[in-house]
Short mmCIF file of C-alpha atoms and ligand atoms in Angstrom, two decimals:
data_model
loop_
_atom_site.label_atom_id
_atom_site.label_comp_id
_atom_site.label_asym_id
_atom_site.label_seq_id
_atom_site.Cartn_x
_atom_site.Cartn_y
_atom_site.Cartn_z
CA MET A 1 44.68 20.70 46.31
CA SER A 2 44.68 21.87 49.94
CA GLN A 3 46.34 19.73 52.76
CA ALA A 4 44.46 18.69 55.92
CA ARG A 5 44.29 21.08 58.61
CA HIS A 6 45.62 19.77 61.91
CA ALA A 7 42.93 19.79 64.67
CA THR A 8 44.12 21.32 67.74
CA THR A 9 41.21 20.22 69.75
CA PHE A 10 39.05 17.23 69.87
CA VAL A 11 37.85 13.89 71.79
CA TYR A 12 38.52 10.44 70.35
CA GLN A 13 36.38 7.45 71.76
CA PRO A 14 36.88 4.15 69.88
CA LEU A 15 33.84 1.99 69.88
CA GLN A 16 33.99 -1.42 71.60
CA THR A 17 32.93 -3.72 68.80
CA ARG A 18 35.24 -6.65 67.90
CA VAL A 19 35.63 -6.92 64.26
CA ILE A 20 36.30 -10.18 61.94
CA PHE A 21 36.74 -9.39 58.71
CA GLY A 22 37.61 -11.33 55.45
CA SER A 23 36.67 -14.13 53.06
CA GLY A 24 34.96 -17.29 54.57
CA THR A 25 34.95 -15.56 58.01
CA LEU A 26 31.45 -17.28 58.71
CA ALA A 27 33.17 -20.08 59.41
CA ARG A 28 34.10 -18.43 62.70
CA LEU A 29 30.91 -17.71 63.96
CA SER A 30 30.84 -21.00 66.44
CA ASP A 31 34.08 -19.89 68.05
CA GLU A 32 32.72 -16.45 68.32
CA LEU A 33 29.41 -17.60 70.20
CA GLU A 34 31.86 -19.49 72.61
CA ARG A 35 33.72 -16.64 73.19
CA LEU A 36 30.99 -14.73 74.12
CA GLY A 37 29.70 -17.52 76.61
CA VAL A 38 26.64 -17.58 74.14
CA ARG A 39 25.15 -21.53 74.16
CA LYS A 40 21.85 -20.40 72.89
CA ALA A 41 21.37 -17.92 70.22
CA LEU A 42 18.18 -16.66 68.30
CA MET A 43 19.13 -15.84 64.71
CA LEU A 44 17.58 -13.23 63.00
CA SER A 45 16.75 -12.32 59.16
CA THR A 46 14.31 -10.84 56.78
CA ALA A 47 11.88 -13.41 55.19
CA GLY A 48 13.95 -13.49 52.01
CA LYS A 49 17.23 -14.53 53.56
CA GLU A 50 15.27 -17.16 56.00
CA PRO A 51 17.00 -20.12 53.75
CA GLN A 52 20.52 -18.40 54.06
CA ALA A 53 20.04 -17.86 57.88
CA ARG A 54 18.95 -21.44 58.19
CA ALA A 55 21.96 -22.53 56.39
CA ILE A 56 24.56 -20.43 58.44
CA ALA A 57 22.51 -21.41 61.78
CA LEU A 58 23.61 -24.92 60.86
CA THR A 59 27.26 -23.98 61.07
CA ALA A 60 27.10 -23.08 64.57
CA GLY A 61 25.72 -26.46 65.42
CA ASP A 62 23.80 -26.40 68.66
CA ARG A 63 24.41 -23.00 69.40
CA VAL A 64 21.67 -21.40 67.64
CA ALA A 65 18.20 -22.39 69.06
CA GLY A 66 15.67 -20.77 66.99
CA LEU A 67 15.18 -18.04 64.02
CA PHE A 68 13.14 -15.17 63.74
CA ALA A 69 12.84 -14.19 60.14
CA GLY A 70 10.40 -11.34 60.58
CA ALA A 71 12.85 -8.33 59.88
CA VAL A 72 11.76 -5.59 57.79
CA MET A 73 12.64 -1.97 57.13
CA HIS A 74 12.33 0.82 59.83
CA THR A 75 12.45 -1.40 62.72
CA PRO A 76 8.63 -1.37 63.55
CA VAL A 77 7.99 -1.91 67.51
CA GLY A 78 5.24 -4.76 67.03
CA VAL A 79 8.01 -7.06 64.99
CA THR A 80 10.48 -6.25 67.87
CA GLU A 81 8.07 -7.25 70.53
CA ALA A 82 7.34 -10.57 68.53
CA ALA A 83 10.92 -11.17 68.43
CA VAL A 84 11.47 -10.37 72.19
CA ALA A 85 8.74 -12.92 72.82
CA LEU A 86 10.55 -15.64 70.76
CA ALA A 87 13.93 -14.90 72.37
CA ARG A 88 12.54 -15.15 75.79
CA ASP A 89 10.38 -18.53 75.27
CA LEU A 90 13.18 -20.10 73.73
CA ASP A 91 15.10 -19.11 76.74
CA VAL A 92 18.18 -17.82 74.38
CA ASP A 93 21.50 -15.90 76.02
CA GLY A 94 22.19 -14.35 72.61
CA LEU A 95 21.36 -12.96 69.24
CA VAL A 96 23.07 -13.33 65.71
CA ALA A 97 21.51 -11.09 62.88
CA VAL A 98 22.43 -11.84 59.31
CA GLY A 99 21.42 -9.34 56.67
CA GLY A 100 21.31 -5.49 55.80
CA GLY A 101 20.52 -2.47 58.15
CA SER A 102 16.72 -3.84 58.50
CA THR A 103 17.88 -6.81 60.16
CA THR A 104 20.81 -5.23 62.08
CA GLY A 105 18.10 -2.88 63.36
CA LEU A 106 16.11 -5.54 64.88
CA GLY A 107 18.76 -7.07 66.63
CA LYS A 108 19.69 -3.81 68.08
CA ALA A 109 16.01 -3.13 69.22
CA VAL A 110 16.14 -6.76 70.67
CA ALA A 111 19.28 -5.99 72.52
CA LEU A 112 18.02 -2.81 73.82
CA ARG A 113 14.94 -4.42 75.42
CA THR A 114 17.06 -7.74 76.97
CA ASP A 115 20.72 -6.79 76.94
CA LEU A 116 21.48 -10.14 75.13
CA PRO A 117 25.11 -10.00 73.42
CA GLN A 118 24.85 -9.74 69.47
CA ILE A 119 26.95 -10.98 66.78
CA VAL A 120 26.19 -9.01 63.47
CA ILE A 121 26.83 -10.61 60.09
CA PRO A 122 26.15 -7.50 57.67
CA THR A 123 25.43 -8.31 53.78
CA THR A 124 24.96 -4.78 52.97
CA TYR A 125 26.97 -1.48 53.23
CA ALA A 126 24.67 0.06 55.54
CA GLY A 127 26.89 0.42 58.44
CA SER A 128 24.35 0.30 61.41
CA GLU A 129 26.44 -2.53 62.91
CA MET A 130 28.97 -0.08 63.85
CA THR A 131 26.67 2.59 65.71
CA PRO A 132 24.99 2.94 68.48
CA ILE A 133 22.07 4.42 66.96
CA LEU A 134 18.63 2.87 67.13
CA GLY A 135 15.93 3.80 64.87
CA GLU A 136 12.24 2.56 65.62
CA THR A 137 8.97 3.10 64.22
CA SER A 138 5.71 2.91 66.20
CA GLY A 139 2.15 4.15 64.74
CA GLY A 140 3.90 5.48 61.66
CA ILE A 141 6.15 7.70 63.45
CA LYS A 142 10.20 7.24 63.45
CA THR A 143 11.92 7.94 66.60
CA THR A 144 15.58 7.62 66.79
CA GLN A 145 17.90 7.11 69.94
CA LYS A 146 21.70 6.57 70.79
CA SER A 147 22.59 4.02 73.33
CA ALA A 148 25.89 1.98 73.71
CA ARG A 149 23.54 -0.87 74.84
CA VAL A 150 22.33 -1.49 71.03
CA LEU A 151 25.89 -1.70 69.83
CA PRO A 152 26.94 -5.59 68.89
CA GLU A 153 29.75 -7.05 70.79
CA SER A 154 31.35 -8.79 67.62
CA VAL A 155 30.58 -8.64 64.00
CA ILE A 156 31.35 -10.58 61.48
CA TYR A 157 32.41 -9.19 57.89
CA ASP A 158 32.42 -12.15 55.38
CA ILE A 159 32.55 -10.83 51.75
CA ASP A 160 31.37 -13.72 50.23
CA LEU A 161 27.73 -12.69 51.95
CA THR A 162 27.97 -9.67 49.79
CA CYS A 163 28.60 -11.06 46.64
CA THR A 164 24.68 -11.96 46.15
CA LEU A 165 23.56 -8.22 46.50
CA PRO A 166 22.58 -7.17 42.97
CA PRO A 167 24.32 -4.35 41.37
CA ALA A 168 21.63 -1.51 42.08
CA LEU A 169 21.21 -2.25 45.63
CA SER A 170 25.19 -2.63 45.98
CA VAL A 171 25.54 0.88 44.20
CA ALA A 172 22.80 2.75 46.55
CA SER A 173 24.18 0.96 49.59
CA GLY A 174 27.43 1.94 49.06
CA MET A 175 26.73 5.45 48.58
CA ASN A 176 24.70 5.31 51.46
CA ALA A 177 27.76 4.48 53.14
CA ILE A 178 29.74 7.51 51.39
CA ALA A 179 27.17 9.69 52.72
CA HIS A 180 28.11 8.92 56.44
CA ALA A 181 31.91 9.13 55.81
CA VAL A 182 31.15 12.96 53.74
CA GLU A 183 29.18 14.11 56.85
CA ALA A 184 31.84 13.17 59.43
CA LEU A 185 34.46 15.31 57.41
CA TYR A 186 32.60 18.38 58.32
CA ALA A 187 30.86 17.06 61.83
CA THR A 188 31.20 19.56 64.83
CA ASP A 189 32.51 16.72 66.74
CA GLY A 190 34.91 15.14 64.18
CA ASN A 191 38.59 14.38 65.02
CA PRO A 192 41.60 13.42 62.76
CA VAL A 193 41.13 9.76 63.25
CA LEU A 194 38.00 9.90 61.96
CA SER A 195 38.56 12.22 58.94
CA MET A 196 41.43 9.79 57.77
CA MET A 197 38.64 6.58 58.26
CA ALA A 198 36.25 8.80 56.38
CA GLU A 199 38.42 9.68 53.23
CA GLU A 200 39.81 5.95 53.26
CA GLY A 201 36.22 4.82 53.06
CA ILE A 202 34.93 7.09 50.53
CA ALA A 203 38.05 6.10 48.16
CA ALA A 204 37.57 2.57 48.70
CA LEU A 205 33.97 2.68 47.92
CA ALA A 206 34.69 4.78 44.91
CA ARG A 207 37.12 2.45 43.36
CA ALA A 208 34.77 -0.83 44.03
CA LEU A 209 31.37 0.26 42.95
CA PRO A 210 32.24 0.35 39.36
CA CYS A 211 33.97 -2.86 39.53
CA ILE A 212 31.05 -4.43 41.35
CA VAL A 213 28.87 -2.99 38.60
CA LEU A 214 30.51 -4.72 35.89
CA ASN A 215 31.02 -8.31 37.92
CA THR A 216 29.10 -8.68 41.23
CA ARG A 217 31.33 -11.30 41.90
CA ASP A 218 34.67 -9.50 41.57
CA THR A 219 35.98 -10.47 45.41
CA ASP A 220 38.47 -8.00 45.27
CA ALA A 221 36.03 -5.21 44.84
CA ARG A 222 33.57 -6.75 46.94
CA SER A 223 36.48 -6.86 49.87
CA GLU A 224 37.36 -3.06 49.25
CA ALA A 225 33.92 -1.97 49.32
CA LEU A 226 33.07 -3.98 52.39
CA TYR A 227 36.37 -2.49 54.04
CA GLY A 228 34.85 0.85 52.96
CA ALA A 229 31.44 0.33 54.43
CA TRP A 230 33.04 -0.53 57.82
CA LEU A 231 35.37 2.66 57.97
CA CYS A 232 32.05 4.44 56.86
CA GLY A 233 29.75 2.83 59.46
CA MET A 234 32.15 3.82 62.05
CA CYS A 235 32.14 7.64 60.93
CA LEU A 236 28.48 7.42 61.20
CA GLY A 237 28.77 6.00 64.83
CA ALA A 238 31.01 8.29 66.11
CA VAL A 239 29.69 11.89 65.31
CA GLY A 240 26.59 13.46 64.86
CA MET A 241 25.37 13.95 61.10
CA ALA A 242 24.06 17.10 59.43
CA LEU A 243 21.82 18.47 56.64
CA HIS A 244 22.16 15.25 54.31
CA HIS A 245 21.02 13.02 56.97
CA LYS A 246 18.35 15.31 58.15
CA LEU A 247 16.86 15.58 54.45
CA CYS A 248 17.12 11.72 54.14
CA HIS A 249 15.42 11.09 57.38
CA THR A 250 12.62 13.44 56.77
CA LEU A 251 12.14 12.35 53.16
CA GLY A 252 12.06 8.40 54.02
CA GLY A 253 9.83 9.02 57.18
CA SER A 254 7.31 11.31 55.73
CA PHE A 255 7.37 9.93 51.92
CA GLU A 256 8.34 6.53 52.61
CA LEU A 257 11.02 6.83 50.11
CA PRO A 258 13.66 3.68 49.99
CA HIS A 259 16.47 4.62 52.22
CA ALA A 260 19.73 3.89 50.42
CA GLU A 261 18.27 5.16 46.94
CA THR A 262 17.13 8.64 48.87
CA HIS A 263 20.65 8.70 50.14
CA THR A 264 22.08 8.27 47.05
CA ILE A 265 20.05 11.28 45.32
CA ILE A 266 20.22 13.79 48.13
CA LEU A 267 24.25 13.39 48.58
CA PRO A 268 25.43 15.60 45.73
CA HIS A 269 23.01 18.22 46.58
CA ALA A 270 23.73 18.28 50.03
CA VAL A 271 27.04 18.71 49.59
CA ALA A 272 27.00 21.37 47.19
CA TYR A 273 24.71 23.34 49.74
CA ASN A 274 27.51 22.78 52.06
CA ALA A 275 30.67 23.68 50.00
CA PRO A 276 30.82 27.05 50.82
CA CYS A 277 31.11 26.54 54.60
CA ALA A 278 33.59 23.52 54.62
CA ALA A 279 36.18 23.97 52.27
CA GLU A 280 38.43 21.21 53.87
CA ALA A 281 36.11 18.48 53.69
CA MET A 282 35.19 19.22 50.10
CA ALA A 283 38.85 19.29 49.30
CA ARG A 284 39.25 15.88 51.37
CA ILE A 285 35.98 14.47 49.71
CA ALA A 286 37.03 15.31 46.02
CA ARG A 287 40.46 13.77 46.58
CA ALA A 288 39.10 10.68 47.70
CA LEU A 289 36.81 10.35 44.54
CA GLY A 290 39.91 11.12 42.21
CA ARG A 291 37.78 14.23 41.02
CA SER A 292 38.25 18.23 41.14
CA ASP A 293 34.63 18.86 43.09
CA ALA A 294 33.22 17.04 45.54
CA ALA A 295 29.39 17.48 44.95
CA GLN A 296 30.05 16.97 40.87
CA GLY A 297 32.33 14.32 41.74
CA LEU A 298 29.19 12.39 43.81
CA TYR A 299 26.75 13.39 41.25
CA GLU A 300 29.02 11.73 38.37
CA LEU A 301 30.00 8.72 40.18
CA ALA A 302 26.45 7.97 40.93
CA ALA A 303 25.42 8.51 37.28
CA SER A 304 28.06 6.47 36.13
CA LEU A 305 27.00 3.74 38.25
CA GLY A 306 23.63 3.62 36.84
CA ALA A 307 22.09 4.88 40.04
CA LYS A 308 18.53 6.60 40.01
CA LEU A 309 19.56 10.71 40.42
CA ALA A 310 15.97 11.91 41.02
CA LEU A 311 13.45 11.97 43.70
CA ARG A 312 10.45 11.64 41.16
CA ASP A 313 12.14 8.40 39.85
CA ILE A 314 11.82 6.82 43.39
CA GLY A 315 8.13 7.48 44.03
CA MET A 316 8.27 11.31 45.58
CA PRO A 317 5.13 13.47 44.08
CA ARG A 318 6.33 16.90 43.05
CA ASP A 319 3.63 18.44 45.18
CA ALA A 320 5.28 17.02 48.37
CA ILE A 321 8.17 19.27 47.93
CA GLU A 322 7.06 22.50 49.48
CA HIS A 323 5.91 20.26 52.64
CA ALA A 324 9.42 18.59 52.55
CA ALA A 325 11.13 21.62 52.79
CA ASP A 326 9.19 23.02 55.70
CA LEU A 327 9.73 19.40 57.44
CA SER A 328 13.41 20.10 56.76
CA VAL A 329 13.99 23.06 58.33
CA LYS A 330 12.09 22.37 61.56
CA SER A 331 14.52 21.40 64.33
CA PRO A 332 17.48 21.20 62.06
CA TYR A 333 20.52 18.95 62.89
CA TRP A 334 23.84 21.10 63.27
CA ASN A 335 25.01 22.20 59.69
CA PRO A 336 28.41 23.97 58.77
CA ARG A 337 26.13 25.92 56.69
CA PRO A 338 22.98 27.81 58.12
CA ILE A 339 19.67 25.99 56.97
CA GLU A 340 17.72 28.51 54.51
CA ARG A 341 14.15 27.34 53.30
CA GLY A 342 14.74 28.97 50.00
CA ALA A 343 17.88 27.16 49.31
CA ILE A 344 16.42 24.17 50.78
CA LEU A 345 13.70 24.36 48.38
CA GLN A 346 15.90 24.64 45.35
CA LEU A 347 17.72 21.99 46.67
CA LEU A 348 15.04 19.75 46.72
CA GLU A 349 13.72 20.60 43.65
CA ARG A 350 17.23 19.85 41.81
CA ALA A 351 17.03 16.54 43.66
CA TRP A 352 13.60 15.95 42.44
CA SER A 353 14.27 16.16 38.78
CA GLY A 354 17.78 14.80 38.86
CA SER A 355 19.44 17.87 37.40
CA ARG A 356 23.25 18.49 38.64
CA PRO A 357 23.91 20.13 41.73
CA GLN A 358 24.42 23.58 42.00
CA PRO A 359 26.29 26.02 44.14
CA ASN A 360 23.71 28.19 45.59
CA GLU A 361 24.13 32.23 45.44
CA SER A 362 22.94 32.87 48.83
CA ALA A 363 25.94 30.57 50.26
CA SER A 364 28.42 32.83 49.35
CA ALA A 365 27.70 35.27 52.18
CA HIS A 366 28.66 32.49 54.71
CA ALA A 367 32.38 32.46 55.38
CA GLN A 368 34.39 29.11 55.90
CA LEU A 369 33.89 28.25 59.71
P1 NAD B 401 17.80 -3.59 53.96
O1 NAD B 401 18.60 -4.12 55.09
O2 NAD B 401 16.59 -3.23 54.25
O3 NAD B 401 17.96 -4.98 52.86
C1 NAD B 401 17.42 -4.44 51.63
C2 NAD B 401 17.05 -5.48 50.92
O4 NAD B 401 18.48 -6.21 50.28
C3 NAD B 401 16.37 -6.77 51.78
O5 NAD B 401 15.18 -7.15 50.75
C4 NAD B 401 17.39 -7.81 51.94
O6 NAD B 401 16.71 -9.08 52.36
C5 NAD B 401 18.16 -7.44 50.55
N1 NAD B 401 19.62 -8.02 50.91
C6 NAD B 401 20.30 -7.66 52.14
N2 NAD B 401 21.44 -8.27 51.78
C7 NAD B 401 21.62 -9.06 50.71
C8 NAD B 401 22.59 -9.83 49.84
N3 NAD B 401 23.60 -9.81 50.41
N4 NAD B 401 21.96 -10.31 48.55
C9 NAD B 401 20.75 -10.01 48.33
N5 NAD B 401 20.03 -9.37 49.12
C10 NAD B 401 20.27 -8.96 50.02
O7 NAD B 401 18.62 -2.68 53.30
P2 NAD B 401 19.77 -1.55 53.78
O8 NAD B 401 19.98 -0.39 53.04
O9 NAD B 401 20.86 -2.50 54.31
O10 NAD B 401 19.13 -1.02 55.34
C11 NAD B 401 18.36 0.16 55.47
C12 NAD B 401 17.73 0.27 56.97
O11 NAD B 401 18.95 0.22 57.87
C13 NAD B 401 17.00 1.32 57.07
O12 NAD B 401 15.97 1.17 58.18
C14 NAD B 401 17.95 2.43 57.78
O13 NAD B 401 17.21 3.64 58.65
C15 NAD B 401 18.52 1.52 58.61
N6 NAD B 401 19.98 2.19 58.91
C16 NAD B 401 20.27 2.27 60.19
C17 NAD B 401 21.60 2.72 60.44
C18 NAD B 401 21.96 2.93 61.95
O14 NAD B 401 23.07 3.33 62.46
N7 NAD B 401 21.04 2.86 62.77
C19 NAD B 401 22.43 3.02 59.66
C20 NAD B 401 22.21 2.81 58.15
C21 NAD B 401 20.95 2.32 58.15
#
């Protein structure tokens, strides 16, 4: 297997978020609020996580003044406005978001409008807490922006909170995290530090997820998966994403497909598409997976974990493929291999039916960049 090439020109800009990681770290919430000078925080959660959020609020004594348990997928602006109104009514001076990417998204959206400091306590592997990216929906349209103002001041990773994540959600969320690292490995604005994090993040999740499927309360595996998710989140936050994320945003936004599951299904196919033009990244992905081929390795990993492998099984109608291909080639993200509608259509057809990823013949015309 080829060794990593040493980059000669790059920019490295670490994020400023403070990270506390471990088991039982939730007990540090009160200290962390104090460190940030927060005396009256608003806690955020989904409706389903409300009891847990209430219990966590109690651990922070009187430093949590209220709870907004209305976080939902895709960060609708109406929900954010309701949370901002409550923050203003309660005159809070900080935010605590407990949950997956949906709750983290709400915290970021409120922070954007109020400049309140945030502590995020992630309970999935989505990685949003490590990115300056905010996606919001209004009138059925999703827009994404990047702003340092949405970055949390502190993130408390407590592996104990992830032990309740069911196997299927753990797998989809973990594969979603792997996708961030995969695209960082061929990003045009990548750097050697990030590539190390990406490879380590993929390897950690690939090792941990099979153990989690066997035993969701395997704390060593949970620890390794959350560590991997943190690394993958940093990858997403630091560089531009490519074809895979473009396809997932298009499919998620236009056909309301579930976020993490869509990532799981598309990833092996997007990697196969890019393989002819990103040899070094493919070698690193394969090495991290402990397999000989990156795309086949990702497909086999997802299959072995019992993940859904077909877009048709998560609600995508067959007759939507052509439209999805049209949308995907419109204003494409930078990608190592040029975007060709015919090849994207084939990719989507394979992803729709759940068949193995295939190298695309026309790709052989493109040389390694
Ligand atoms: P999610 O936050 O919607 O959570 C999925 C479900 O799992 C919810 O019902 C939630 O209550 C439940 N859940 C969460 N943690 C749990 C736990 N430990 N135990 C049991 N149930 C639990 O899903 P997600 O995949 O974490 O996040 C998806 C959202 O995050 C999408 O809207 C996506 O666009 C966004 N996202 C944003 C970024 C970014 O950088 N801006 C990055 C990744 C994802």
